[in-house]
Amino acid sequence: MTTISRDAAPRHRVLRFAVVTAAVSAVVLNVAGTAAAAPSPTAPGGGAHVTSSGDPSATGDAGARAQLSSRERGTIRYAVPKRVCPKPAPGELSCMALRLVDVPQGTKGAKSYVAPAYATGPTGGFTPADLASAYGYTPSSSVGATQTVAIVDAYDDPHALSDLNAFNAHYGLPPETSTSFRKVNQNGAASPLPAANAGWAGEIALDLEAVRAVCNRCKILLVEANSASGANLATAVTTAAAMHATEISNSYGGPENSSDNSASIAAAYDHPGIVITASTGDHGWYDWDYANEGSSGASDNASNTPASYPTVVAVGGTALALNADGTRQEEDVWNENGPDDQYGLDPWFGWSGAQGASGGGCSARYQAKAFQAGAAGYADTGCGSTRLAGDVAALADPYTGFDVYATYGGSGWATTGGTSLSAPLIAAMWALAGGSGGVAYPAQSLYDHLKYAPSSLYDVTLGGNAFCAGDSAASCSAALQAETEPPTGNPNNLVNGNSFYSSPWPGWAGLLDCGYARDGSETTIAANTQCNAATGYDGPSGVGTPQGLAAFKPMRPAIKMTAPALLKVNTAASFTATSFSDPIPGSTPASYQWNWGDGQTSVTASATVSHTYLAKGTYSIKLTVVDSNGRASLPVAKQYTLGYAPTAAITGATTVRVNTTHTWYAKTTEKNTGGKIVKWSWKVNSTVVGSASSLVRKFTARGSYKLTLTVTNNSGLRSSKVISVSVVS
C-alpha cells in the first residue's frame, strides 16, 4: 500500500497482493469450500479464503519511536501502528489512538515511511504549526479564550498536566493554570479520580495536546470516567455539558450492535447547542480490519457509537501530505490495509494484524438528520434515510501523525494518530470559530457549507475505508479472484482462520466492503460511496476537511427589529423586521416569528406586525426570521417596561419666612422604557401656581399651606406628591 509522506505527493493506490507460495496454496486449497452455510443471517452463503501472507513481529511498549536526529530526517524508516487500548469488550468502548512503533526493515507487517527533511516534531510527525498551515487557522486567536473544550476519556492519567506542560514548553506555549486546565471525575469533582490506566493515559495525552496545539487560548476540561463502560463514559459527557463545555471531544467507540447501547446512553450525547465530536473508528468501514487479527478476528458488521448517533459530529480520518512550505499538498482517505496492502487478509501465517483505517458505515438504529440525508450525494451511499457515521474528517494517519508527549502509557515523544487525533482537532477548530453559534446540531453548518459555500471545504476524493480501499470494483474483484480458493471476487464472501475455534470452521470474515452484495453472490453495488471517497459528500470523509474555519460557522440569516420608543398598556403598537441578510444565495424571508414575552406569539409572512399589551410589566420581545431554506436566525431582542406611573418628590424648605422668595424642585423617577415626564403642575392648596419642573414663590401671609406637585409621563400616567409648608415671621 502506498504510504503518504510529507516529502512526496500521494500516489494512486495500486492493487498488489503478495505472491502465494506453493506450500501455502496446498495448505489452504479447498478449505473454504466446506463453509457452505452462512454463519449469521447477514453472512454470505459460501466463502473463500485469502491466501496472502505476512506477519509483524511483536514489538511491545519498548518499540515507541525514538526521537529523530537531524541525520535521520529524510531517510526511509519502517514502522507498524500499535493500538494504545485493546479492542472493546462487550458493553465497553475503546480509545482510538494509534502509536507508531519503529521496527527493523523486513519485519512482517511493517510499512516504510519517510521522515521529512524539513522541520518536524521530535519524532518526525506533524507539529502544531504544520496543522495550522495545512488547515488554515490561527492557534492564538482570542476567540478561543471564550471557549471550553471538554475531553472525555476513561480512567485517570496521573501525568496529564505535567505532560501537557512539557508539550507546551517544547512549542513555546505558556504553562497551564488552574483556569486553563481542569481535571475532574465523571461526576465533576476533583477527587476521587479513577484508577490509572496506561492505554487510556496515552489517549488522554493525545487529546489534550491536540486541542492545545490547535487552540492555544481555549480552556480545557478533562473529564475522566470511572471505566470504559458505555454508561460511565455517557455520565462523563453529561457532566462536561453541565460544566458549560462549549465543545466535547470523544475519541473512543464500540460497535453499535453492542448490548450496552441503550437509549439513555445515546441521550447523553444529545446536548443542543454544544459541539460534540466523536471518532468514527480506526478499523475501517464496519471495523472490517479486525478480520486481520488473531483467533477472534472478524468484522464487527456495524458502525461505531457514539459516532453513529445523529446528534454528534462524526469525524473520520485522512492521510495528509504537505508541501515544503507547510501548505496542504493533498489529502485522501486514511487506510493502511486493503487489497493493495501486501499482507491483505492474513490470519493463517504470520498474523499481520490490523493496520488501521478510518471507520464509518450506515447505522442500523438511527435515522439521519434531514441536513445529512438531504446532502447532494447522500443517496449514492446506499444508507437510505439512516445515519451514516461520517460528517467531516481530519488527519488520522499515524505514519504522518502528530507528535505527542506521554509519560504514563508512553515513552516520551511518539508519533500518534488514529481518529482519536481527528476528533479533538475538529473540536478545537470549532472552538476557534466561536463554537456552535447557537445551532442545535452543529453538523448542520458543515452540510450548509458543502451546499452553499464549498470553497470552505477541501474535497477528499481519493481512497476508501473498506477492503478495496477506493479501488474500482473490477480491479479489486480481479485481484481477489486470483488470490482465493475457490475463487471469489466479493470480499464479503471471505472466510479465514481467525475463527479457528469456531464451529463450523473456518469462520466468516464478516462484511469487508460496501461495494458488494452481502448474500453470497458475486454482485457489485453501484451505491458504494458509503465506504469510497467521491466528489462531494462521501462516507469516509463526510463533507471533506476544513479550509480555514468558515465551515464551522452557521450559515443562517440575520435580522434587525424596528420598534416604537414607547409602549402603552391597551394600545396597539407596530413592530417591523428590517435589514434581512442571508449567506445562502437567493434566500428570502419565509416567516417572521415574534415572541412577545407575555405568553403570546405571532408568526407572520409580513415584516410588520402589531401587538397590544394588556397589563403593566417588563417584557422581552424576541424576533426570529426563518429563510426560504428553513434556516432560522439567532433571535434579536428588545426589552420593554411599560404601564407604570412615575413617582414624584419635592425638594425644598418646609418652613419659610413671609415675603421671602423660595424655590421648590420636582424630583421624579420614570420606570418605563422610553418614558419621560411631559407635564408638571404645582398647587398651593387648590390654586394652580406653576407648570415647570420647579416652583419659585413668595408667601405674603403667615400660616400653613399645602403644596402639591403632580407629574404626568408620556404614557399619560400621573402621580402626585403633597408637602406642608409653614410660613413664619
XYZ file of C-alpha atoms in Angstrom, residues 23-704:
682
model
C 3.258 -24.666 0.130
C 0.750 -22.180 1.407
C -1.572 -22.835 -1.534
C -1.525 -26.536 -0.805
C -2.440 -25.972 2.817
C -5.457 -23.808 2.116
C -6.692 -25.449 -1.062
C -10.439 -26.076 -0.913
C -10.667 -25.415 2.835
C -13.153 -22.605 2.267
C -15.365 -24.863 0.246
C -16.509 -26.546 3.463
C -18.247 -23.359 4.614
C -21.442 -23.836 2.664
C -23.810 -22.367 5.273
C -23.943 -18.757 6.340
C -22.709 -18.290 9.939
C -25.219 -15.480 10.540
C -28.340 -14.058 8.849
C -26.203 -11.470 7.046
C -23.269 -13.719 6.239
C -22.673 -14.904 2.693
C -23.824 -18.325 1.641
C -20.339 -19.544 0.826
C -16.802 -18.426 1.435
C -13.314 -18.199 0.085
C -10.024 -17.819 1.860
C -7.403 -15.137 1.205
C -4.013 -16.765 0.932
C -1.699 -13.732 1.211
C 0.865 -13.871 3.974
C 2.833 -11.601 6.283
C 3.370 -11.065 9.980
C 4.605 -8.072 12.004
C 6.651 -9.218 14.940
C 5.507 -8.169 18.375
C 7.234 -5.020 19.478
C 5.763 -4.331 22.911
C 5.822 -0.984 24.673
C 9.539 -0.636 24.104
C 9.033 -0.084 20.393
C 7.942 3.554 20.522
C 9.781 5.745 18.056
C 12.979 7.279 19.287
C 13.481 10.990 18.884
C 14.870 11.618 15.423
C 18.248 13.200 14.904
C 18.813 15.614 12.055
C 20.667 12.938 10.062
C 17.661 10.605 10.332
C 15.286 13.078 8.763
C 14.547 12.443 5.104
C 15.517 8.757 5.378
C 13.335 5.711 4.805
C 12.226 4.053 8.030
C 9.903 1.171 8.905
C 7.118 1.047 11.445
C 3.842 -0.547 12.484
C 0.930 1.213 14.200
C 0.059 -0.056 17.670
C -3.270 0.462 19.451
C -2.854 2.029 22.867
C -6.167 0.484 24.019
C -7.398 -3.073 23.406
C -10.406 -3.997 21.294
C -13.527 -3.165 23.327
C -15.149 -5.893 25.391
C -18.950 -6.228 25.252
C -20.542 -3.264 26.996
C -17.346 -1.229 26.824
C -15.830 1.290 24.446
C -12.221 1.541 23.380
C -9.982 4.510 22.751
C -8.874 5.024 19.150
C -5.270 6.211 19.485
C -2.579 4.500 17.411
C 1.072 4.948 18.303
C 3.638 4.462 15.536
C 6.311 1.955 16.522
C 9.626 1.734 14.671
C 10.743 -1.778 13.692
C 13.632 -3.195 11.655
C 13.320 -3.459 7.889
C 11.850 -6.821 6.959
C 9.585 -7.054 9.971
C 6.353 -8.672 8.880
C 3.592 -6.093 8.582
C 5.955 -3.127 8.644
C 5.459 -0.270 6.216
C 8.037 2.203 5.033
C 7.753 5.922 5.623
C 9.961 8.931 5.114
C 10.605 11.367 7.945
C 10.635 14.770 6.209
C 13.929 16.533 5.869
C 12.491 19.882 6.881
C 11.262 20.932 10.346
C 9.064 18.341 12.052
C 8.060 17.218 15.506
C 10.541 15.463 17.782
C 9.838 12.006 16.318
C 9.054 13.056 12.757
C 5.316 13.671 12.937
C 3.418 16.855 12.267
C 3.770 19.877 14.542
C 1.177 22.431 15.675
C 2.474 24.834 13.028
C 2.106 22.161 10.345
C -1.539 21.613 11.217
C -2.309 25.333 11.373
C -0.742 25.851 7.962
C -2.453 22.850 6.386
C -5.947 23.649 7.664
C -5.696 27.437 7.674
C -6.308 28.788 11.163
C -4.567 30.934 13.775
C -3.983 28.957 17.003
C -3.524 32.072 19.157
C -6.859 33.654 18.169
C -8.577 35.459 21.031
C -11.847 33.755 20.057
C -10.514 30.604 21.672
C -10.451 32.267 25.073
C -14.269 32.287 25.054
C -14.491 28.501 24.644
C -14.137 25.453 26.893
C -13.196 22.220 25.135
C -14.002 19.141 27.193
C -12.069 15.919 26.684
C -13.942 12.805 27.825
C -11.903 9.658 28.379
C -11.871 6.641 30.684
C -9.638 6.145 33.717
C -7.006 8.547 35.021
C -3.813 9.842 33.508
C -1.803 10.887 36.583
C 0.637 12.813 34.395
C -1.915 14.610 32.238
C -0.992 18.099 33.431
C 2.769 17.609 33.542
C 2.795 16.038 30.076
C 0.693 18.859 28.678
C 3.081 21.381 30.206
C 6.039 19.527 28.679
C 4.316 19.770 25.294
C 3.650 23.473 25.874
C 7.254 24.134 26.847
C 8.570 22.405 23.721
C 6.451 24.638 21.474
C 6.845 27.854 23.434
C 3.315 27.932 24.869
C 2.668 29.184 28.416
C 2.226 26.659 31.215
C -1.300 25.683 32.167
C -3.100 27.415 35.027
C -5.997 26.361 37.234
C -8.221 28.279 34.831
C -6.813 26.998 31.542
C -6.857 23.324 32.564
C -9.065 21.368 34.950
C -9.336 17.638 35.599
C -12.426 16.117 37.221
C -14.025 12.711 37.653
C -17.182 11.654 35.833
C -19.316 13.460 38.411
C -17.451 16.748 38.073
C -15.446 16.572 41.313
C -11.689 16.994 41.594
C -11.476 13.792 43.657
C -11.539 10.895 43.887
C -10.167 10.277 40.430
C -10.478 6.895 38.698
C -7.754 4.284 38.699
C -4.866 4.933 36.323
C -4.716 3.061 33.025
C -1.695 3.114 30.741
C -3.568 2.766 27.460
C -6.163 5.428 28.162
C -3.404 7.684 29.529
C -1.845 7.625 26.063
C -5.230 8.606 24.630
C -5.613 11.437 27.133
C -2.176 12.832 26.274
C -3.056 12.829 22.561
C -6.427 14.523 23.105
C -5.132 17.256 25.393
C -2.108 18.099 23.273
C -4.095 18.088 20.032
C -6.565 20.597 21.488
C -3.831 22.819 22.897
C -1.917 22.702 19.606
C -4.942 23.981 17.679
C -6.417 26.367 20.229
C -3.729 27.987 22.367
C -6.168 30.010 24.474
C -9.068 27.605 24.936
C -9.922 26.347 28.395
C -9.554 22.569 28.584
C -11.732 20.411 30.832
C -10.652 16.781 31.206
C -13.479 14.555 32.447
C -12.328 11.065 33.423
C -14.912 8.274 33.535
C -14.584 5.567 36.176
C -14.197 2.910 33.491
C -14.596 2.345 29.760
C -18.207 1.223 30.104
C -20.711 2.968 27.873
C -22.687 4.078 30.924
C -19.732 5.686 32.700
C -18.497 7.488 29.607
C -22.039 8.749 28.967
C -22.161 10.112 32.526
C -18.876 11.927 31.891
C -20.281 13.529 28.709
C -23.353 14.746 30.610
C -21.055 16.179 33.288
C -18.995 18.020 30.659
C -22.164 19.607 29.295
C -23.324 20.555 32.791
C -19.948 22.212 33.426
C -20.581 24.505 30.439
C -18.246 22.946 27.902
C -18.791 24.525 24.504
C -17.182 21.575 22.682
C -16.910 17.952 23.856
C -14.452 15.595 22.142
C -14.878 11.810 22.353
C -12.029 9.737 20.888
C -13.474 6.311 21.585
C -16.125 3.940 20.348
C -17.542 0.461 20.109
C -19.826 -1.421 17.747
C -23.364 -0.123 17.507
C -24.704 -3.638 17.953
C -23.222 -3.855 21.458
C -25.691 -4.909 24.147
C -24.786 -1.840 26.207
C -26.075 0.751 23.748
C -29.260 1.912 25.423
C -31.420 4.930 24.696
C -30.216 6.535 27.916
C -26.610 6.326 26.748
C -27.486 7.818 23.361
C -29.355 10.649 25.135
C -26.159 11.611 26.976
C -24.704 12.711 23.618
C -27.664 14.970 22.812
C -26.967 18.485 24.093
C -28.313 21.000 21.571
C -26.001 23.948 21.034
C -22.861 22.089 22.144
C -20.392 20.757 19.573
C -19.912 17.045 20.336
C -17.312 15.299 18.179
C -16.804 11.531 18.032
C -14.201 9.383 16.280
C -15.588 7.116 13.565
C -13.066 4.393 14.398
C -9.637 3.090 13.471
C -10.526 -0.213 11.807
C -12.348 0.778 8.690
C -15.885 0.526 7.424
C -17.837 -1.629 9.900
C -14.477 -2.360 11.617
C -13.585 -4.746 8.780
C -9.868 -4.586 9.567
C -10.429 -6.608 12.744
C -10.609 -9.587 10.356
C -6.816 -9.336 10.209
C -6.453 -10.085 13.913
C -5.897 -13.202 15.940
C -8.167 -16.134 16.737
C -11.266 -13.970 17.209
C -10.734 -11.515 14.369
C -13.761 -10.640 12.264
C -15.567 -7.537 11.105
C -17.957 -6.035 13.649
C -20.531 -5.671 10.841
C -21.580 -2.374 12.407
C -20.570 1.250 12.653
C -19.325 2.626 15.950
C -21.126 4.583 18.612
C -21.061 7.363 19.674
C -20.167 8.397 16.089
C -23.368 6.873 14.702
C -25.575 8.981 16.979
C -27.183 11.646 14.755
C -26.681 14.261 17.488
C -22.874 14.280 17.222
C -20.288 15.323 14.642
C -18.715 12.083 13.389
C -15.067 12.676 12.473
C -13.264 10.412 10.016
C -9.579 10.186 9.282
C -7.312 11.210 6.431
C -3.745 10.857 5.253
C -2.275 14.317 4.749
C 0.643 15.368 2.561
C 2.217 18.830 2.835
C 4.318 20.906 0.533
C 7.752 22.010 1.691
C 6.296 25.349 2.788
C 3.799 23.601 5.089
C 0.726 24.129 2.929
C -1.538 21.217 2.114
C -0.463 19.265 -0.944
C -3.087 16.537 -0.895
C -5.364 14.664 1.466
C -7.059 11.304 0.959
C -8.854 8.658 2.997
C -6.684 7.020 5.637
C -6.482 3.256 5.075
C -3.372 1.258 5.953
C -4.863 -2.039 4.798
C -6.871 -3.480 1.955
C -6.258 -5.339 -1.273
C -3.397 -3.033 -2.154
C -1.678 -3.951 1.078
C 0.945 -6.635 0.672
C -0.480 -8.618 3.564
C -4.192 -8.433 2.716
C -6.253 -10.692 4.971
C -3.653 -12.860 6.607
C -4.506 -14.628 9.847
C -3.198 -18.019 8.655
C 0.530 -17.484 8.546
C 2.302 -14.541 10.112
C -0.693 -12.790 11.674
C -0.047 -9.402 10.107
C -2.659 -7.762 12.301
C -4.980 -4.849 11.737
C -3.072 -1.918 10.283
C -5.802 0.700 10.703
C -8.290 2.596 8.555
C -10.835 5.354 9.076
C -14.124 3.982 10.404
C -17.743 4.504 9.457
C -20.780 2.883 7.906
C -24.560 3.096 7.957
C -26.322 2.919 11.286
C -28.751 0.060 11.877
C -30.540 2.021 14.613
C -30.603 5.739 13.945
C -32.128 7.962 11.306
C -30.081 10.666 9.630
C -30.817 14.298 10.384
C -32.539 15.993 7.458
C -29.487 18.125 6.685
C -27.370 14.983 6.238
C -29.928 12.882 4.357
C -30.591 15.843 2.044
C -26.947 16.408 1.113
C -26.136 16.030 -2.564
C -24.525 12.611 -2.997
C -26.045 11.066 0.114
C -28.272 8.803 -1.988
C -25.132 7.286 -3.523
C -24.048 5.976 -0.131
C -26.825 3.406 -0.030
C -27.796 4.337 3.527
C -31.306 5.448 2.546
C -32.680 7.530 5.393
C -30.400 6.105 8.070
C -27.459 7.839 9.687
C -24.020 7.467 8.106
C -21.183 7.855 10.587
C -19.113 10.388 8.696
C -19.662 14.157 8.804
C -16.182 15.644 8.408
C -12.581 14.434 8.518
C -9.075 15.445 9.516
C -5.599 13.960 9.912
C -5.514 10.449 11.391
C -2.774 8.529 9.553
C -0.229 7.530 12.218
C 2.551 7.336 9.617
C 2.476 11.114 9.346
C 0.568 11.611 12.597
C 1.129 14.119 15.345
C 3.928 14.080 17.878
C 2.661 13.627 21.433
C 4.463 13.652 24.770
C 3.220 10.953 27.168
C 4.830 9.656 30.337
C 2.305 7.126 31.632
C 1.399 4.631 28.942
C 4.030 6.065 26.634
C 7.743 6.648 26.415
C 8.180 10.360 25.985
C 7.611 11.655 22.483
C 5.862 9.406 19.973
C 4.093 9.965 16.675
C 0.436 9.180 17.255
C -2.640 9.047 15.063
C -5.975 7.368 14.510
C -9.346 9.069 14.502
C -8.513 9.770 18.136
C -6.466 12.590 16.637
C -9.025 13.844 14.134
C -11.874 14.228 16.674
C -10.082 16.658 19.050
C -8.580 18.530 16.098
C -12.068 19.259 14.750
C -13.435 20.112 18.207
C -10.621 22.617 18.763
C -11.066 24.184 15.316
C -14.758 24.614 16.108
C -13.729 26.383 19.297
C -11.505 28.754 17.305
C -14.555 29.512 15.168
C -16.513 30.534 18.272
C -18.473 27.357 18.983
C -21.813 26.229 17.621
C -23.150 29.751 17.105
C -26.445 28.630 18.571
C -27.049 25.843 16.028
C -28.757 22.988 17.878
C -26.876 20.267 15.990
C -23.709 21.947 14.740
C -23.022 19.398 11.995
C -25.700 21.281 10.063
C -23.212 24.092 9.486
C -20.893 21.668 7.687
C -23.627 20.499 5.335
C -24.766 24.059 4.671
C -21.253 24.977 3.600
C -20.987 21.860 1.449
C -24.082 23.016 -0.442
C -23.738 26.775 -0.484
C -20.066 27.582 0.155
C -17.982 24.531 -0.805
C -14.798 26.582 -1.046
C -14.605 26.415 2.761
C -14.010 22.655 2.491
C -11.297 20.511 0.931
C -12.928 17.745 -1.083
C -11.344 14.366 -0.298
C -11.838 12.302 -3.469
C -9.233 9.531 -3.250
C -9.268 6.296 -1.307
C -11.781 4.393 0.776
C -12.109 2.931 4.247
C -13.170 -0.612 3.282
C -11.347 -3.667 1.922
C -10.976 -2.321 -1.621
C -9.590 0.973 -0.290
C -11.120 3.073 -3.041
C -10.054 0.883 -5.945
C -12.599 0.045 -8.616
C -14.812 -2.977 -8.111
C -13.473 -4.574 -11.298
C -9.825 -4.247 -10.233
C -10.490 -5.288 -6.667
C -12.532 -8.312 -7.725
C -9.973 -9.448 -10.291
C -7.169 -9.361 -7.755
C -9.259 -11.117 -5.140
C -10.268 -13.900 -7.528
C -6.611 -14.538 -8.243
C -5.838 -14.954 -4.561
C -8.772 -17.040 -3.271
C -9.690 -20.709 -3.443
C -12.363 -21.331 -4.596
C -12.267 -18.011 -6.444
C -14.481 -15.130 -5.375
C -14.466 -11.504 -6.404
C -16.657 -10.452 -3.458
C -14.745 -9.584 -0.259
C -17.920 -10.186 1.739
C -17.717 -13.907 0.854
C -14.389 -14.496 2.582
C -13.726 -16.902 5.394
C -10.487 -17.067 7.283
C -8.625 -18.791 10.044
C -9.362 -16.015 12.519
C -12.253 -18.133 13.703
C -10.089 -21.229 14.204
C -12.005 -22.262 17.300
C -15.433 -21.532 15.852
C -17.906 -24.107 14.676
C -18.270 -24.567 11.768
C -14.656 -23.819 10.916
C -13.373 -21.714 9.247
C -15.494 -18.714 10.147
C -16.895 -15.846 8.154
C -14.587 -12.824 7.983
C -17.613 -10.528 8.079
C -18.648 -7.535 5.996
C -15.497 -6.086 4.446
C -16.626 -3.742 1.665
C -19.764 -1.723 0.943
C -19.456 -2.130 -2.824
C -20.530 -5.762 -2.892
C -23.609 -7.837 -2.122
C -23.936 -9.471 1.280
C -25.837 -12.559 0.133
C -23.019 -14.779 -1.079
C -23.297 -13.689 -4.713
C -20.672 -12.001 -6.860
C -22.875 -8.929 -7.349
C -21.411 -5.438 -7.028
C -23.362 -2.460 -5.676
C -23.336 0.832 -7.537
C -24.241 2.932 -4.488
C -20.900 2.491 -2.772
C -19.737 5.923 -1.590
C -20.646 4.700 1.868
C -17.052 3.420 2.003
C -15.400 5.078 -1.016
C -14.361 8.669 -1.492
C -16.134 10.667 -4.171
C -16.593 14.229 -5.309
C -18.718 16.000 -2.710
C -20.193 14.033 0.179
C -18.978 10.506 0.930
C -18.918 8.222 3.947
C -15.185 8.041 4.731
C -14.598 11.826 4.722
C -18.103 13.281 5.090
C -18.158 16.795 3.670
C -14.347 16.785 3.437
C -11.731 18.529 5.554
C -11.540 22.186 6.651
C -10.097 25.025 4.601
C -9.983 27.662 7.302
C -12.702 27.991 9.915
C -15.626 29.195 7.814
C -17.255 25.755 7.536
C -17.755 25.663 11.311
C -19.723 28.901 11.398
C -23.502 28.901 10.986
C -24.961 29.790 7.600
C -28.059 31.454 8.933
C -29.985 34.610 8.150
C -29.790 37.778 10.225
C -32.496 40.297 11.005
C -32.983 43.567 12.862
C -36.052 44.975 14.570
C -37.602 48.426 14.358
C -39.831 49.052 17.349
C -41.588 52.033 18.995
C -39.628 54.002 21.536
C -42.548 53.745 23.981
C -45.293 51.184 24.588
C -48.578 51.833 26.384
C -50.973 49.404 28.028
C -54.100 48.642 25.964
C -52.648 50.486 22.961
C -51.635 48.652 19.770
C -48.030 49.195 18.702
C -46.365 48.412 15.380
C -43.134 46.410 15.006
C -41.154 45.829 11.810
C -38.448 43.319 10.829
C -35.722 45.079 8.840
C -32.286 44.555 7.301
C -32.689 40.876 6.363
C -29.407 39.311 5.255
C -28.523 35.727 4.393
C -25.274 33.982 3.411
C -27.200 31.452 1.313
C -27.563 32.865 -2.210
C -31.111 33.588 -3.289
C -32.607 33.141 0.168
C -35.634 35.235 1.102
C -37.571 35.601 4.343
C -40.186 32.850 4.661
C -41.682 33.787 8.021
C -41.200 36.080 10.979
C -41.622 34.636 14.435
C -42.422 37.045 17.256
C -42.380 36.099 20.894
C -43.951 38.939 22.855
C -42.886 37.831 26.307
C -46.424 37.922 27.678
C -47.290 34.374 26.723
C -48.359 35.396 23.222
C -46.583 34.645 19.919
C -47.140 35.636 16.305
C -45.916 34.052 13.075
C -46.357 36.265 10.042
C -45.374 36.416 6.410
C -45.389 40.202 6.618
C -42.430 42.025 8.073
C -44.733 44.355 10.036
C -46.998 43.274 12.871
C -48.832 44.959 15.734
C -49.273 43.849 19.329
C -51.173 45.111 22.354
C -50.051 44.603 25.950
C -52.925 44.274 28.395
C -51.092 44.777 31.676
C -48.154 46.659 33.026
C -44.877 44.792 33.361
C -41.491 44.124 31.869
C -41.485 42.097 28.637
C -38.721 40.738 26.400
C -39.697 40.815 22.723
C -37.800 38.360 20.506
C -37.817 38.218 16.725
C -36.574 35.255 14.667
C -36.673 35.058 10.884
C -36.793 31.755 9.009
C -35.457 31.883 5.467
C -36.659 30.058 2.374
C -34.116 27.274 3.090
C -35.569 26.619 6.520
C -32.648 28.204 8.415
C -33.580 30.255 11.469
C -31.705 33.346 12.598
C -30.495 33.954 16.076
C -33.246 35.925 17.829
C -32.902 39.679 18.193
C -34.498 41.025 21.322
C -35.670 44.228 22.917
C -36.897 44.577 26.473
C -39.707 46.929 27.442
C -41.086 48.081 30.767
C -44.483 49.751 30.396
C -47.612 50.796 32.233
C -46.030 52.274 35.335
C -46.918 55.738 36.691
C -43.984 57.985 37.541
C -43.013 58.685 41.120
C -42.802 62.301 42.344
C -40.954 64.020 45.162
C -40.420 67.656 46.187
C -37.173 69.082 47.437
C -37.157 72.446 49.178
C -37.817 74.136 52.522
C -40.882 73.216 54.571
C -40.566 76.323 56.787
C -40.088 79.714 55.144
C -40.284 83.383 56.127
C -43.121 85.552 54.950
C -42.399 87.775 51.915
C -39.195 85.804 51.129
C -38.716 84.080 47.774
C -38.017 80.334 47.813
C -37.619 77.620 45.178
C -39.045 74.087 45.226
C -37.874 71.399 42.768
C -39.673 68.422 41.293
C -37.786 65.168 41.686
C -39.172 62.264 39.638
C -38.433 58.626 38.769
C -39.631 57.150 35.464
C -39.584 53.338 35.138
C -40.996 52.855 31.658
C -38.772 52.166 28.639
C -38.696 55.395 26.655
C -40.680 57.115 29.386
C -40.259 60.770 30.335
C -42.143 63.459 32.266
C -44.009 65.769 29.954
C -46.153 67.823 32.391
C -45.714 69.385 35.856
C -48.446 71.007 37.891
C -47.942 72.895 41.193
C -50.767 73.889 43.505
C -50.860 75.868 46.723
C -53.915 74.472 48.444
C -56.329 74.281 45.469
C -54.811 77.026 43.323
C -52.533 76.160 40.389
C -49.423 78.249 40.732
C -46.880 76.706 38.303
C -46.240 74.318 35.381
C -42.490 73.946 35.249
C -40.142 71.437 36.800
C -39.528 73.892 39.649
C -41.605 76.430 41.548
C -40.386 79.909 42.580
C -42.784 81.548 45.033
C -43.078 84.152 47.812
C -45.744 83.799 50.501
C -47.228 87.122 51.688
C -49.100 85.856 54.726
C -48.185 83.685 57.633
C -49.844 80.259 58.001
C -49.737 76.617 56.934
